[in-house]
Short mmCIF file of C-alpha atoms in Angstrom, two decimals:
data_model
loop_
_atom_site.label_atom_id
_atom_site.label_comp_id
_atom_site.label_asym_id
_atom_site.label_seq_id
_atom_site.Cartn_x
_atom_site.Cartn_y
_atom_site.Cartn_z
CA UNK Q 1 0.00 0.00 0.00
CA UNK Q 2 1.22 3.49 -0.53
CA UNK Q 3 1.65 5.83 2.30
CA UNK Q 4 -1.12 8.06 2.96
CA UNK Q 5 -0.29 11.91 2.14
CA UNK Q 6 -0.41 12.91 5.58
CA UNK Q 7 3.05 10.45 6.06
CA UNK Q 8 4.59 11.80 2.59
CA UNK Q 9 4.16 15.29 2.95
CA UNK Q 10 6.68 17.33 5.29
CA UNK Q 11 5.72 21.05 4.77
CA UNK Q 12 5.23 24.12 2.60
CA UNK Q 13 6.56 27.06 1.93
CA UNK Q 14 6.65 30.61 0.52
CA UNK Q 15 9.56 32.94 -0.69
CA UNK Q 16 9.36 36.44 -2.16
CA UNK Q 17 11.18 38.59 -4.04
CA UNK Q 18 9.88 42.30 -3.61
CA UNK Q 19 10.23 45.30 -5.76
CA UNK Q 20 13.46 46.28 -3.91
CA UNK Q 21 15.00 42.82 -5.16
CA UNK Q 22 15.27 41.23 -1.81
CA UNK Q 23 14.60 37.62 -1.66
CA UNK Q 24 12.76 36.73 1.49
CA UNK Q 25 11.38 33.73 3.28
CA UNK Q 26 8.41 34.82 4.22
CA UNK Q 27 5.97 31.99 5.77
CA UNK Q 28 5.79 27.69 6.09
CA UNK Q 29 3.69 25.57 7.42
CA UNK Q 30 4.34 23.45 9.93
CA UNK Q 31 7.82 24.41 10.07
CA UNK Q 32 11.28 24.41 8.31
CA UNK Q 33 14.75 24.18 10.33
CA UNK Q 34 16.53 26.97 9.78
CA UNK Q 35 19.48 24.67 7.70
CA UNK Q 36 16.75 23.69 4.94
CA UNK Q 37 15.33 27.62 4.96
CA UNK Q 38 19.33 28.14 4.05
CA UNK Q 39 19.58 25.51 1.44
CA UNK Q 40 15.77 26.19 0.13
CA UNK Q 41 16.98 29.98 -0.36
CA UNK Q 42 20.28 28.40 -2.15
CA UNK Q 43 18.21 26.05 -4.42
CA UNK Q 44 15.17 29.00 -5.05
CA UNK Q 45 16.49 30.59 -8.85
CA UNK Q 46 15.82 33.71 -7.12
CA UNK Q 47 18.68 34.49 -5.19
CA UNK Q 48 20.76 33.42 -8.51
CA UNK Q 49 22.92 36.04 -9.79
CA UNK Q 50 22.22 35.43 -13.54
CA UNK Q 51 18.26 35.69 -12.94
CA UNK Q 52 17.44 33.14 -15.17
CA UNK Q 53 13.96 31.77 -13.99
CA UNK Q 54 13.82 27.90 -13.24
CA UNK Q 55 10.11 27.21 -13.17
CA UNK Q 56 10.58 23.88 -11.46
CA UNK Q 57 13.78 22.24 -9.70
CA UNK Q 58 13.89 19.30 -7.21
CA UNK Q 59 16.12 17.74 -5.33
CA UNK Q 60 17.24 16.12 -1.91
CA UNK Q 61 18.85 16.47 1.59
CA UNK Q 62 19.48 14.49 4.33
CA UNK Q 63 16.49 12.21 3.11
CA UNK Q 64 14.11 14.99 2.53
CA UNK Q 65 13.04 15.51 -1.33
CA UNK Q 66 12.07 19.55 -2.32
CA UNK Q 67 10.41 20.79 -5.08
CA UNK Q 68 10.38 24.79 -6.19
CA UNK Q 69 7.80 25.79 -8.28
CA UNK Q 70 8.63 30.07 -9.06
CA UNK Q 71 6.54 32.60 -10.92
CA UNK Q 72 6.34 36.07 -12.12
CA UNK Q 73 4.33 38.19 -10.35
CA UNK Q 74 2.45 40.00 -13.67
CA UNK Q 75 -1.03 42.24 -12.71
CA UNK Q 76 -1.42 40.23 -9.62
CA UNK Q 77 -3.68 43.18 -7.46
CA UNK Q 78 -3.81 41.03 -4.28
CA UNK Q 79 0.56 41.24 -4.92
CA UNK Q 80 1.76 44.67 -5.85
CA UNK Q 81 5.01 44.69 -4.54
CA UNK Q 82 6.19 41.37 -5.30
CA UNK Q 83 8.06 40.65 -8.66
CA UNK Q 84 8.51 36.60 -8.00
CA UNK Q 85 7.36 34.07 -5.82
CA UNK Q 86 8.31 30.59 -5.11
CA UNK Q 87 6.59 27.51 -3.55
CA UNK Q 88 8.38 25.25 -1.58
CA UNK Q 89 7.37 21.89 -0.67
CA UNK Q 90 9.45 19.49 1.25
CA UNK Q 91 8.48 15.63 1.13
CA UNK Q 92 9.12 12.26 2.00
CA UNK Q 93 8.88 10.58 -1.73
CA UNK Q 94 10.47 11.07 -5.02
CA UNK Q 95 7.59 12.75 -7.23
CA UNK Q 96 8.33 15.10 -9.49
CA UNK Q 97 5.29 15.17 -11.54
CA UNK Q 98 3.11 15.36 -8.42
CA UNK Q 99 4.54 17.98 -6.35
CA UNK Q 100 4.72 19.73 -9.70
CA UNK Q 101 1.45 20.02 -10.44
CA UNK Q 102 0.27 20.93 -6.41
CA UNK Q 103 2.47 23.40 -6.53
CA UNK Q 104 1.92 25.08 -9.36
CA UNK Q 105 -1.98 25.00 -7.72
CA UNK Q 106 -0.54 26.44 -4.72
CA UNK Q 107 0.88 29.00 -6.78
CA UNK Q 108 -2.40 30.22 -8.60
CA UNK Q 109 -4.29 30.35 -5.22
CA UNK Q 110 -1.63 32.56 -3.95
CA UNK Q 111 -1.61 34.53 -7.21
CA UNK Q 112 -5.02 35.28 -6.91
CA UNK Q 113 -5.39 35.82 -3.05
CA UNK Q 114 -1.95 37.15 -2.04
CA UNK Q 115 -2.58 35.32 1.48
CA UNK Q 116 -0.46 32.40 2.72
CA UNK Q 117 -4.43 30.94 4.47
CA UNK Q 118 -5.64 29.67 1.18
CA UNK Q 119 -2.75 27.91 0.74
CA UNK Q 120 -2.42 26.26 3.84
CA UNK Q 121 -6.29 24.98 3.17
CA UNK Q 122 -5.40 23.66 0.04
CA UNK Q 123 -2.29 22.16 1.52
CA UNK Q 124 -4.08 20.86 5.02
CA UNK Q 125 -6.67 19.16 2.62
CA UNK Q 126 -4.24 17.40 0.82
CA UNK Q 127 -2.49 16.56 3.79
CA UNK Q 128 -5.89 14.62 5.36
CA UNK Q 129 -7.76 13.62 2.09
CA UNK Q 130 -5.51 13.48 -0.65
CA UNK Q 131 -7.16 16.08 -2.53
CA UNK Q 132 -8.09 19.32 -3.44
CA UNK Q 133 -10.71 20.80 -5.37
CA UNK Q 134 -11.41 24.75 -6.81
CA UNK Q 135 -12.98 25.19 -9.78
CA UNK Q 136 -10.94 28.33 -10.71
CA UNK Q 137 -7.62 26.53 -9.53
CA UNK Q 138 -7.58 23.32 -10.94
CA UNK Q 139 -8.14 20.12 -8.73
CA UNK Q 140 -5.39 17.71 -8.19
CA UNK Q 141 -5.48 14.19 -6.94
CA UNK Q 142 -2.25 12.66 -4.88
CA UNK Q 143 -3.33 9.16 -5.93
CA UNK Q 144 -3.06 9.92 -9.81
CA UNK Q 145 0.52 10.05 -8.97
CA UNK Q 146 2.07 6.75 -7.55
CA UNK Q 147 6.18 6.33 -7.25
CA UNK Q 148 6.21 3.71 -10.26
CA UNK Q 149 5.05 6.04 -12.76
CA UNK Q 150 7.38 8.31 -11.27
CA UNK Q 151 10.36 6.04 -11.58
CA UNK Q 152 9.68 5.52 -15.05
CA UNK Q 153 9.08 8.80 -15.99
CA UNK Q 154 12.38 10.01 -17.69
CA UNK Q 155 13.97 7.94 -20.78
CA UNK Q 156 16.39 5.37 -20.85
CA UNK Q 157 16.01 5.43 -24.43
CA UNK Q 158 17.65 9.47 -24.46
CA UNK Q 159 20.43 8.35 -22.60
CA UNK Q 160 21.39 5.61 -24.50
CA UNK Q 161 21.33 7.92 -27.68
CA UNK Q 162 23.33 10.29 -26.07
CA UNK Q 163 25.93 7.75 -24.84
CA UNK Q 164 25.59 4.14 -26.60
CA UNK Q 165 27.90 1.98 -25.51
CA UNK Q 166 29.21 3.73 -22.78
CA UNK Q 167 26.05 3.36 -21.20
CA UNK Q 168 27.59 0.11 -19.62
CA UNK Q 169 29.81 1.96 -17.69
CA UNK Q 170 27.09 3.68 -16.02
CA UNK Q 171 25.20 1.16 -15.32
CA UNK Q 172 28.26 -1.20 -14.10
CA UNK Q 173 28.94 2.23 -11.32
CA UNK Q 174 25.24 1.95 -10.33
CA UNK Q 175 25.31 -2.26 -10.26
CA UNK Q 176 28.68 -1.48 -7.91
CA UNK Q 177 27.21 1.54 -5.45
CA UNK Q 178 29.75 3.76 -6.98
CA UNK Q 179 29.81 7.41 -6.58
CA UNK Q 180 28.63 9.27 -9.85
CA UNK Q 181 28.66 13.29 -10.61
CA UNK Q 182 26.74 14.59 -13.35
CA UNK Q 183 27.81 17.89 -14.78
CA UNK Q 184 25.66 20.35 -17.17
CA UNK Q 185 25.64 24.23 -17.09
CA UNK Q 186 21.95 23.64 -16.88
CA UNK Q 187 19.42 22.39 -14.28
CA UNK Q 188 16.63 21.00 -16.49
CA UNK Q 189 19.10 18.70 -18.19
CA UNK Q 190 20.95 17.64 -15.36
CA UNK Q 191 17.27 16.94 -13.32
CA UNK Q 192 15.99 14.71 -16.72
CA UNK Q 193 19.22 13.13 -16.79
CA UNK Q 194 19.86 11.74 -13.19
CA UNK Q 195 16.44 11.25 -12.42
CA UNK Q 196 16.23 8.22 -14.96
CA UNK Q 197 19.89 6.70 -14.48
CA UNK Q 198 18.15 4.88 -10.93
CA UNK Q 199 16.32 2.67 -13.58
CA UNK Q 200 19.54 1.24 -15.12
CA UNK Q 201 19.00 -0.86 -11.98
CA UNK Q 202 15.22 -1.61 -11.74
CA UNK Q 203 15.57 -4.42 -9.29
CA UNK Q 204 16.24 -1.62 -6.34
CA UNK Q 205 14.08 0.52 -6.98
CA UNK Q 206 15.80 3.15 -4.67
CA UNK Q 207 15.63 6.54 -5.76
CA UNK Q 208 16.90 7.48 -2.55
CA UNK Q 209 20.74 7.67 -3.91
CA UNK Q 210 19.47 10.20 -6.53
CA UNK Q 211 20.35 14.15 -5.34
CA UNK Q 212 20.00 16.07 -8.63
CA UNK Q 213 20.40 19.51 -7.52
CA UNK Q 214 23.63 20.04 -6.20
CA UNK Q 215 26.11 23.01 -5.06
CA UNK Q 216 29.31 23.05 -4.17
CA UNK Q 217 28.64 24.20 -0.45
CA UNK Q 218 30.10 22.36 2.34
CA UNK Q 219 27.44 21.55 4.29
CA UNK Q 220 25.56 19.75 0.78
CA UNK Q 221 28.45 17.77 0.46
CA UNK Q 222 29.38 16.52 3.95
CA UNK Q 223 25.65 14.87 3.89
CA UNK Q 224 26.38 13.66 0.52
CA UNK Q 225 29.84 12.14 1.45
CA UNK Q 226 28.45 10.17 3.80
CA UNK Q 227 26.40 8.12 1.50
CA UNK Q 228 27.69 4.86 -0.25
CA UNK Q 229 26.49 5.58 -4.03
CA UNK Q 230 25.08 8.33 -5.70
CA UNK Q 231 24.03 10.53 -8.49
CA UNK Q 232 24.27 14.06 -7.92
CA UNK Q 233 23.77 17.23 -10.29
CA UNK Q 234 25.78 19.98 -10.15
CA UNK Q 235 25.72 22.90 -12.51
CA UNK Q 236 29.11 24.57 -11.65
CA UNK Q 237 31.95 23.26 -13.97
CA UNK Q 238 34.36 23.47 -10.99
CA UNK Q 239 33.23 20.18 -10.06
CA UNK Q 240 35.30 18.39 -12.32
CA UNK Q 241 38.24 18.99 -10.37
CA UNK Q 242 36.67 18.37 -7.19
CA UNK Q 243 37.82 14.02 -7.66
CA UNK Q 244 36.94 13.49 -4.19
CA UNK Q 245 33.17 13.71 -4.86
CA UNK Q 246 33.20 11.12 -7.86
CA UNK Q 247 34.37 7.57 -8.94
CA UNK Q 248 32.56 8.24 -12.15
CA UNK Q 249 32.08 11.82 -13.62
CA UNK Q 250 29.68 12.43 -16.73
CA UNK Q 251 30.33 15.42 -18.42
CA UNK Q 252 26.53 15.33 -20.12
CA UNK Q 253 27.51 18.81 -22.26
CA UNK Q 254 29.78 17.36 -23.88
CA UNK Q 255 28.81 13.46 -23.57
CA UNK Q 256 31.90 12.63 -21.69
CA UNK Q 257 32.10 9.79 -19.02
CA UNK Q 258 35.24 9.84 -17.11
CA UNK Q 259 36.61 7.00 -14.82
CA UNK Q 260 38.45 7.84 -11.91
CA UNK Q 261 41.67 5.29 -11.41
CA UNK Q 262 40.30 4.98 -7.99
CA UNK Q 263 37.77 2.55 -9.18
CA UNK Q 264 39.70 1.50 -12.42
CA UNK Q 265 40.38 -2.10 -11.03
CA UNK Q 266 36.70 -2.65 -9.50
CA UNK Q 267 35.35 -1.30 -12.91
CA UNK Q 268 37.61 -3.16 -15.35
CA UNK Q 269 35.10 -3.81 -18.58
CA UNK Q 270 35.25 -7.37 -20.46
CA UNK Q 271 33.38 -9.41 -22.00
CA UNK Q 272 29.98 -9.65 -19.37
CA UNK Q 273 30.49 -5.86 -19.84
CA UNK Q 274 30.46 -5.67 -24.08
CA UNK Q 275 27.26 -8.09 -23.84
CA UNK Q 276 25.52 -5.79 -21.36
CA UNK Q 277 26.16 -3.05 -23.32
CA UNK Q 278 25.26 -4.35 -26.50
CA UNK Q 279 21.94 -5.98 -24.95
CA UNK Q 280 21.02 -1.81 -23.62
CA UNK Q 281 22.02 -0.27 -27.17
CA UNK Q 282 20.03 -3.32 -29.19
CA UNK Q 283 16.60 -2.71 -26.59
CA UNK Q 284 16.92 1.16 -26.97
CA UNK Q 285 17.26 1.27 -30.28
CA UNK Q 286 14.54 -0.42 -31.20
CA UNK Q 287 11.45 1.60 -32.70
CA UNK Q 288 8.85 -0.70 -31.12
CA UNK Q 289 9.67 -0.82 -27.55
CA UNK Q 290 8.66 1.71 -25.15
CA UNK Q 291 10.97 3.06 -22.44
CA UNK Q 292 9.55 0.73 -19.38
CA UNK Q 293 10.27 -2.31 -22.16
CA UNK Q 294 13.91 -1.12 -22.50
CA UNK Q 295 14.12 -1.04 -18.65
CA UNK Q 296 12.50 -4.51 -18.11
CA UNK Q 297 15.00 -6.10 -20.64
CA UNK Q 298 17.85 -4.20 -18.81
CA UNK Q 299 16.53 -5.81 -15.55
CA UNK Q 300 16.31 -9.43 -16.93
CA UNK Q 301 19.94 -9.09 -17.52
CA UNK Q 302 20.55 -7.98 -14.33
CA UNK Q 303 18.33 -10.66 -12.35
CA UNK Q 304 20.47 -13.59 -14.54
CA UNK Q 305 23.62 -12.20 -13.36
CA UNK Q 306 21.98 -11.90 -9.98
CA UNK Q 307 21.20 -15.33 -10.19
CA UNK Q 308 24.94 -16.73 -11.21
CA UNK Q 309 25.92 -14.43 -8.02
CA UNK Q 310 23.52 -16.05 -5.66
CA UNK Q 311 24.34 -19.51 -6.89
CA UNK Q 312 28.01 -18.94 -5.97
CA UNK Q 313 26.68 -18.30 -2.25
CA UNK Q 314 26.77 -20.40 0.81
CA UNK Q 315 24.39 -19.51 4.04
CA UNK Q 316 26.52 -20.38 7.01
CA UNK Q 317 25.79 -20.08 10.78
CA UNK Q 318 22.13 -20.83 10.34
CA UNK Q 319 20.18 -17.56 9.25
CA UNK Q 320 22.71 -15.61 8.01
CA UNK Q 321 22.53 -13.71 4.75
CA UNK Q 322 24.13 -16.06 1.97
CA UNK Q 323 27.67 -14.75 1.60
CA UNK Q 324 30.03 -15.35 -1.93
CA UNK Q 325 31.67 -18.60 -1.94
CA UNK Q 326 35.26 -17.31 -3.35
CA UNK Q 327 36.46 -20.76 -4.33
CA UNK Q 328 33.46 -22.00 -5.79
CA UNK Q 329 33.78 -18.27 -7.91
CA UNK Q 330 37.34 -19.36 -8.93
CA UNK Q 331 36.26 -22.76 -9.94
CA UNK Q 332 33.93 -21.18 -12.42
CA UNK Q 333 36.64 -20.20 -14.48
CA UNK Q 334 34.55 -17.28 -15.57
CA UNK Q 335 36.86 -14.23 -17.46
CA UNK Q 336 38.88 -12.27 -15.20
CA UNK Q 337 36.70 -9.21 -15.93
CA UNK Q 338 33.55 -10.91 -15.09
CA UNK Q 339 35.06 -12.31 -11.86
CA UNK Q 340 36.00 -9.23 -10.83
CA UNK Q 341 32.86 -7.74 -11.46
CA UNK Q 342 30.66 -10.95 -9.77
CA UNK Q 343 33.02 -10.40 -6.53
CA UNK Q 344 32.48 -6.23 -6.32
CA UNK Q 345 28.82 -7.04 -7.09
CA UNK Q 346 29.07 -9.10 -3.86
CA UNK Q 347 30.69 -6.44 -2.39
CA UNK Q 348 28.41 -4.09 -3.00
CA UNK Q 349 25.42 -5.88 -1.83
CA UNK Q 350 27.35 -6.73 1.13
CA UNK Q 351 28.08 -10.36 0.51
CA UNK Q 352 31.05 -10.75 1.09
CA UNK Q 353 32.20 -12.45 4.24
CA UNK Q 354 34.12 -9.68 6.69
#
C-alpha cells in the first residue's frame, strides 16, 4: 500500500522577491529548520545572480526531497510589490510530476489571493484527504501520482542515444554503489538526466541515492559524502576537479564519461560488460519498444547475473545472509573481468564475508 499523504508530505513554503529585489522567506507551514530555509533559499532561482527563472527544480537532503515551483508576479492586485514568488514543498517521496502540479496550484491560489491561508487549506486538505478541489484553480489528486510512474518517468532510451555503448559503464557504477557526478551548465538537463539513471538498476528501486540539484557548499556535500552511491547534479563546472566527490564523472555537455583510477580495477570492462552493453544499445534502439520495455529487458539481464551471483553463495551459521563462496567463484573459471565484477557485485550488496 502506498503511504497516505499525511506520512509523505513534510511542509510548505513561501519565498518572495519584492520590488526592492530582496529575496525573502516569508511563511511555512508546519515548520522548516533553519538549515533547509538556508539551502531552500540556495536552491530557489531567485537568489541566482544570472536571474534566469527555473520554473521547477527538485532535489534532496538528508532524506528529505524539495520541489520549487517560481513565478512572475504579472497584474497580480492582491501582490503589488512582489516581482517573484516561489513555492516550496518538502516531502518524504520522489515525485516530481506530483509535487509539480500541487504546486503550481498552490501557486495560482496565492496569485489570486496574495494570502499564505488559502494555501495552507489547500495544503491541510491534501495533507488529510488526498485532494483538493477549486474550480478556478484546478483540482489535483495525490493518488493519480504513484512512485512507479514516477520512476519511469524520464527515458532510458535518451540516454542511450546520447551515450551508446558507454552506457555500460554507467550502469556497471550503479550495479557497484559507486559514486557518480553529473555535470551540465543547466538544471533542467541535469534533473531529466539523473532522475532516470536509478532505472539502469530496476531491481532496487531506490531513488533514494538520486540528489539532482547540487552546489558546491560544504554543508551539501558533507551529507552527501556520507552516502555509499550516488548521483548528484551539479551545474558549476568546478566540479570536475573536485575528484573526491566522484568515482565516475559524466560530463553530459559534452557526452563525456570519465573513470576515476580509484575505481579502475573494481570497474575493469570485459566481455559480461560488451554483452551488457550491446543488450542496452540493441533494446533502446529499437522503434517498437517503449521506455519501461527497455528497462525490463535491462533488468532481466541484471536478475540472470543476480542469479549466477547467488548460486556462488553459501548460508553459514544458520540464518545468516548467503555470503560469496570465493572458491566456488574461482572454480567457475569465468573471465577475469567478469570475476572481478561478480566479486564487487558481492561487495556491493554486502556479501562478502568480513
Amino acid at each position: 500500500m502506498a503511504e497516505p499523504e499525511a506520512q509523505l508530505l513534510r511542509a510548505v513554503g513561501l519565498i518572495e522577491k519584492d520590488t526592492n529585489g530582496d529575496v525573502l522567506w516569508v511563511w511555512c507551514y508546519p515548520s522548516v529548520t533553519a538549515e533547509l530555509r538556508t539551502l531552500l533559499l540556495r536552491k530557489c532561482c531567485l537568489t541566482d545572480e544570472n536571474k534566469l527563472l527555473h520554473t521547477f527544480v527538485f532535489g534532496q537532503y538528508k532524506r528529505s526531497w524539495f520541489y520549487i515551483t517560481t513565478v512572475e508576479v504579472q497584474d497580480s492586485p492582491a501582490l503589488k510589490k512582489v516581482t517573484h514568488f516561489s513555492i516550496v514543498l518538502t516531502a518524504k517521496d520522489f515525485n516530481p510530476e506530483k509535487y509539480a502540479a500541487f504546486t503550481r496550484i498552490l501557486c495560482r491560489i496565492y496569485l489570486k489571493h496574495g494570502s499564505p491561508v488559502k494555501m495552507m487549506e489547500s495544503y491541510i486538505a491534501v495533507l488529510t484527504k488526498g485532494i483538493c478541489q477549486s474550480e478556478e484553480n484546478g483540482s489535483f489528486l495525490s493518488k493519480d501520482f504513484d512512485a512507479r510512474k514516477a520512476y519511469l518517468a524520464g527515458s532510458i532510451k535518451d540516454i542511450v542515444s546520447q551515450f551508446g555503448m558507454e552506457t555500460v559503464i554507467l550502469y556497471t557504477a550503479l550495479m557497484l554503489k559507486k559514486r557518480i557526478v553529473v555535470y551540465h551548465p543547466r538544471i533542467e538537463a541535469i534533473q531529466e538526466f539523473t532522475r532516470t539513471l536509478p532505472a539502469l538498476v530496476w531491481h532496487r528501486q531506490d531513488w533514494s541515492i538520486l540528489h539532482s540539484y547540487m552546489h558546491l557548499n560544504e554543508e551539501e556535500l558533507e551529507a552527501l559524502k556520507a552516502c555509499t552511491g550516488y548521483i548528484a547534479g551539479f551545474t558549476d563546472s568546478e566540479v570536475s576537479s573536485r575528484s573526491d566527490l566522484y568515482d565516475v564523472y559524466v560530463n553530459l555537455a559534452d557526452s563525456e564519461i570519465t573513470v576515476s583510477p580509484v575505481v579502475k580495477e573494481a570497474m575493469t570492462m570485459g566481455k559480461l560488460h560488451k554483452e551488457i552493453g550491446q543488450l542496452i544499445v540493441q533494446s533502446a534502439e529499437d522503434p517498437d519498444k517503449s521506455d519501461s520495455q527497455v528497462i525490463k529487458d535491462i533488468s532481466l539481464k541484471t536478475k540472470e547475473i543476480l542469479a549466477t551471483l547467488a548460486s556462488l553463495t553459501e548460508v553459514s551459521d544458520g540464518n545468516e545472509k548467503p555470503t560469496l563462496n570465493a572458491d566456488a567463484l574461482k572454480q567457475k573459471r569465468f573471465p577475469p573481468a567478469t570475476e572481478n565484477f561478480l566479486f564487487h557485485l558481492a561487495a556491493a550488496e554486502q556479501m562478502l564475508k568480513i
